CSV table of C-alpha atoms and ligand atoms in Angstrom, one decimal:
chain,number,residue,atom,x,y,z
M,19,MET,CA,134.4,74.9,2.1
M,20,SER,CA,135.0,78.6,2.7
M,21,LYS,CA,138.2,79.7,4.2
M,22,ILE,CA,136.4,81.1,7.2
M,23,VAL,CA,134.6,77.8,7.9
M,24,ASP,CA,138.0,76.0,7.7
M,25,GLN,CA,139.5,78.5,10.2
M,26,VAL,CA,136.6,78.2,12.6
M,27,LEU,CA,136.6,74.4,12.6
M,28,SER,CA,140.3,74.2,13.0
M,29,ALA,CA,140.2,76.7,15.9
M,30,ASN,CA,137.4,74.6,17.5
M,31,ALA,CA,139.4,71.4,17.2
M,32,GLY,CA,142.2,73.1,19.1
M,33,TYR,CA,139.8,74.4,21.7
M,34,ALA,CA,138.2,71.0,22.2
M,35,ALA,CA,141.6,69.4,22.6
M,36,LYS,CA,142.4,71.6,25.6
M,37,PHE,CA,138.9,71.8,27.1
M,38,GLY,CA,139.6,69.3,29.8
M,39,ASP,CA,136.9,68.8,32.5
M,40,LYS,CA,135.1,72.0,31.7
M,41,GLY,CA,132.5,69.9,29.9
M,42,LYS,CA,131.1,69.1,33.4
M,43,LEU,CA,130.3,72.7,34.2
M,44,PRO,CA,126.7,73.3,35.4
M,45,MET,CA,124.3,75.3,33.2
M,46,PRO,CA,123.6,78.2,35.6
M,47,PRO,CA,126.4,80.9,35.6
M,48,GLY,CA,128.7,80.3,38.5
M,49,ARG,CA,129.3,84.0,39.2
M,50,HIS,CA,125.6,84.9,39.0
M,51,PHE,CA,125.7,87.9,36.8
M,52,ALA,CA,124.8,88.9,33.2
M,53,ILE,CA,126.2,91.5,30.8
M,54,LEU,CA,124.2,93.1,28.0
M,55,THR,CA,126.6,94.5,25.5
M,56,CYS,CA,127.2,95.4,21.8
M,57,MET,CA,128.1,92.9,19.1
M,58,ASP,CA,131.0,95.1,18.0
M,59,ALA,CA,133.9,92.9,17.0
M,60,ARG,CA,136.4,94.9,19.1
M,61,LEU,CA,134.6,94.0,22.3
M,62,ASP,CA,135.6,90.8,24.0
M,63,PRO,CA,133.5,90.6,27.2
M,64,ALA,CA,135.3,87.5,28.4
M,65,LYS,CA,138.5,89.5,28.3
M,66,TYR,CA,137.3,93.0,29.3
M,67,ALA,CA,135.3,91.6,32.2
M,68,GLY,CA,137.5,88.6,33.1
M,69,LEU,CA,135.1,85.8,32.3
M,70,ALA,CA,135.8,82.1,32.0
M,71,GLU,CA,133.5,79.4,30.7
M,72,GLY,CA,130.6,78.9,33.0
M,73,ASP,CA,130.9,82.3,34.8
M,74,ALA,CA,128.2,84.7,33.4
M,75,HIS,CA,125.6,85.3,30.8
M,76,VAL,CA,126.6,87.6,27.9
M,77,ILE,CA,123.7,88.9,25.8
M,78,ARG,CA,124.8,90.8,22.7
M,79,ASN,CA,123.1,92.7,20.0
M,80,ALA,CA,123.7,95.8,17.8
M,81,GLY,CA,124.4,98.5,20.4
M,82,GLY,CA,123.8,96.4,23.5
M,83,ARG,CA,120.3,97.8,23.5
M,84,ALA,CA,117.5,96.8,25.9
M,85,SER,CA,115.4,95.4,23.1
M,86,ASP,CA,112.4,93.2,23.9
M,87,ASP,CA,114.6,90.2,23.0
M,88,ALA,CA,117.5,91.3,25.3
M,89,ILE,CA,115.0,91.6,28.1
M,90,ARG,CA,113.6,88.2,27.3
M,91,SER,CA,117.1,86.8,27.8
M,92,LEU,CA,117.7,88.8,31.0
M,93,VAL,CA,114.4,87.6,32.5
M,94,ILE,CA,115.3,83.9,31.8
M,95,SER,CA,118.8,84.6,33.1
M,96,TYR,CA,117.4,85.8,36.5
M,97,LYS,CA,114.3,83.7,36.9
M,98,LEU,CA,115.6,80.3,35.7
M,99,LEU,CA,119.4,80.5,35.8
M,100,GLY,CA,120.2,82.5,38.9
M,101,THR,CA,121.8,85.7,37.9
M,102,ARG,CA,121.5,88.4,40.5
M,103,GLU,CA,123.3,91.5,39.1
M,104,TRP,CA,123.2,92.9,35.6
M,105,PHE,CA,125.4,95.2,33.6
M,106,VAL,CA,124.5,97.2,30.5
M,107,ILE,CA,127.7,98.1,28.7
M,108,HIS,CA,127.6,100.3,25.6
M,109,HIS,CA,130.9,101.6,24.1
M,110,SER,CA,132.7,104.5,22.4
M,111,ASP,CA,132.7,104.7,18.6
M,112,CYS,CA,129.6,102.5,18.3
M,113,GLY,CA,128.3,101.8,14.7
M,114,MET,CA,124.8,102.5,16.0
M,115,GLU,CA,125.8,106.2,16.2
M,116,THR,CA,126.4,106.4,12.5
M,117,PHE,CA,122.9,106.2,11.2
M,118,THR,CA,119.2,106.8,12.1
M,119,ASP,CA,116.0,104.9,11.5
M,120,GLY,CA,115.4,107.2,8.5
M,121,VAL,CA,118.8,106.5,7.0
M,122,MET,CA,118.5,102.7,7.4
M,123,THR,CA,114.9,102.8,6.0
M,124,ASP,CA,116.1,104.8,3.0
M,125,LEU,CA,119.2,102.5,2.4
M,126,LEU,CA,117.1,99.3,2.6
M,127,GLY,CA,114.4,101.0,0.4
M,128,SER,CA,116.8,101.4,-2.5
M,129,SER,CA,119.1,98.3,-2.1
M,130,LEU,CA,119.5,95.2,0.1
M,131,LYS,CA,123.2,95.0,-0.8
M,132,ALA,CA,126.0,96.3,1.5
M,133,ALA,CA,126.1,100.0,1.9
M,134,ARG,CA,129.3,102.0,2.3
M,135,LEU,CA,130.3,104.7,4.8
M,136,ASP,CA,132.1,107.8,3.6
M,137,ALA,CA,132.6,111.3,4.8
M,138,LYS,CA,129.0,112.1,4.0
M,139,GLY,CA,127.5,109.1,5.8
M,140,TRP,CA,126.1,105.8,4.6
M,141,ARG,CA,125.2,105.4,0.9
M,142,ASP,CA,124.1,102.6,-1.3
M,143,VAL,CA,126.6,101.4,-3.9
M,144,GLY,CA,124.8,98.1,-4.8
M,145,PRO,CA,121.9,97.5,-7.1
M,146,GLY,CA,118.2,97.5,-6.2
M,147,PRO,CA,115.5,96.5,-5.7
M,148,GLY,CA,115.3,97.4,-2.0
M,149,SER,CA,112.4,96.8,0.3
M,150,PRO,CA,110.1,99.0,2.4
M,151,GLU,CA,110.2,96.6,5.3
M,152,GLY,CA,112.9,98.5,7.0
M,153,ARG,CA,110.5,101.2,8.2
M,154,TYR,CA,108.6,98.6,10.4
M,155,ILE,CA,111.7,98.0,12.5
M,156,ASN,CA,112.9,100.2,15.4
M,157,TRP,CA,116.7,100.0,14.7
M,158,LEU,CA,117.5,101.3,18.2
M,159,THR,CA,120.2,103.6,17.0
M,160,ILE,CA,122.2,105.8,19.3
M,161,SER,CA,122.7,109.6,19.2
M,162,ASP,CA,124.3,110.0,22.7
M,163,ASN,CA,126.1,107.2,24.2
M,164,ALA,CA,125.7,108.0,27.9
M,165,ARG,CA,122.0,108.8,27.2
M,166,SER,CA,121.4,105.4,25.6
M,167,VAL,CA,122.9,103.6,28.6
M,168,VAL,CA,120.6,105.5,31.0
M,169,GLU,CA,117.6,104.8,28.8
M,170,ASP,CA,118.3,101.1,28.6
M,171,VAL,CA,119.0,100.7,32.3
M,172,ARG,CA,115.8,102.6,33.0
M,173,ARG,CA,113.8,100.5,30.6
M,174,ILE,CA,115.0,97.3,32.2
M,175,ARG,CA,114.5,98.6,35.7
M,176,THR,CA,110.9,99.6,35.1
M,177,HIS,CA,110.0,96.6,32.9
M,178,PRO,CA,107.1,94.7,34.4
M,179,LEU,CA,108.8,91.3,34.2
M,180,VAL,CA,112.0,92.5,36.0
M,181,PRO,CA,112.1,92.2,39.8
M,182,ASP,CA,113.1,95.2,41.9
M,183,ASP,CA,115.9,93.4,43.9
M,184,ILE,CA,118.4,93.1,41.1
M,185,PRO,CA,121.0,95.9,40.7
M,186,ILE,CA,121.6,97.1,37.1
M,187,TYR,CA,124.9,98.9,36.4
M,188,GLY,CA,125.5,101.2,33.4
M,189,TYR,CA,128.9,101.5,31.8
M,190,ILE,CA,130.6,102.6,28.6
M,191,TYR,CA,133.6,100.6,27.4
M,192,ASP,CA,136.2,102.8,25.7
M,193,VAL,CA,137.5,101.0,22.6
M,194,LYS,CA,140.9,102.7,22.8
M,195,SER,CA,141.8,102.5,26.5
M,196,VAL,CA,139.6,99.3,27.0
M,197,ARG,CA,138.5,100.9,30.3
M,198,LEU,CA,134.9,100.5,31.6
M,199,ASN,CA,133.6,103.9,32.6
M,200,GLU,CA,130.6,104.0,34.8
M,201,ILE,CA,127.6,106.1,33.8
M,202,LYS,CA,126.5,107.2,37.3
M,203,GLU,CA,123.1,108.3,36.2
M,204,ALA,CA,122.5,104.9,34.7
M,205,SER,CA,123.7,102.9,37.8
M,206,GLU,CA,121.6,105.2,40.0
M,207,ALA,CA,118.5,104.5,37.8
M,208,GLY,CA,119.3,100.8,38.1
M,209,ARG,CA,119.8,100.6,41.8
M,210,VAL,CA,117.7,98.1,43.9
M,211,ARG,CA,114.4,99.6,44.9
H,307,ZN,ZN1,128.5,99.0,19.1
């Protein structure tokens, strides 16, 4: 078995040993809110937002973007599982700021292997062949962090499957200070109508 698998299973055994009666928690989040945030490894929503098991939904993807699939989860979260307030939380120094759709399409077009980031940007160092499939995906990259939060809150707010009575707050998490900084324009766009 890989070293990582060993580490994960060992950590899980330790967690299970101390889990106590939390196995009896109900499915709906006890604090009735959801967070959409980035998958960045430096972000720990349970810690930065003070969550315990059973408290809230956390939906994560590259960038914390309001993709169709993120909205799918949010709609389920509200309609079937009782969340009543949502947060969109992007962050400083996001990897999604380091490339564009064109860059990703070119990289994948020449090689599927891992690319490397240097002073000039991303470049392929692995062998081909690549694939043209990358051009059919909207990678939802970010060029301006505050702008992306506003865009995503606005998209969720105006989505036909999202009810108008749920407030949506927009924040940027600072990876150095670990502070959550509100993007006023986003929260304004996400207010209850
Ligand atoms: Zn990120």
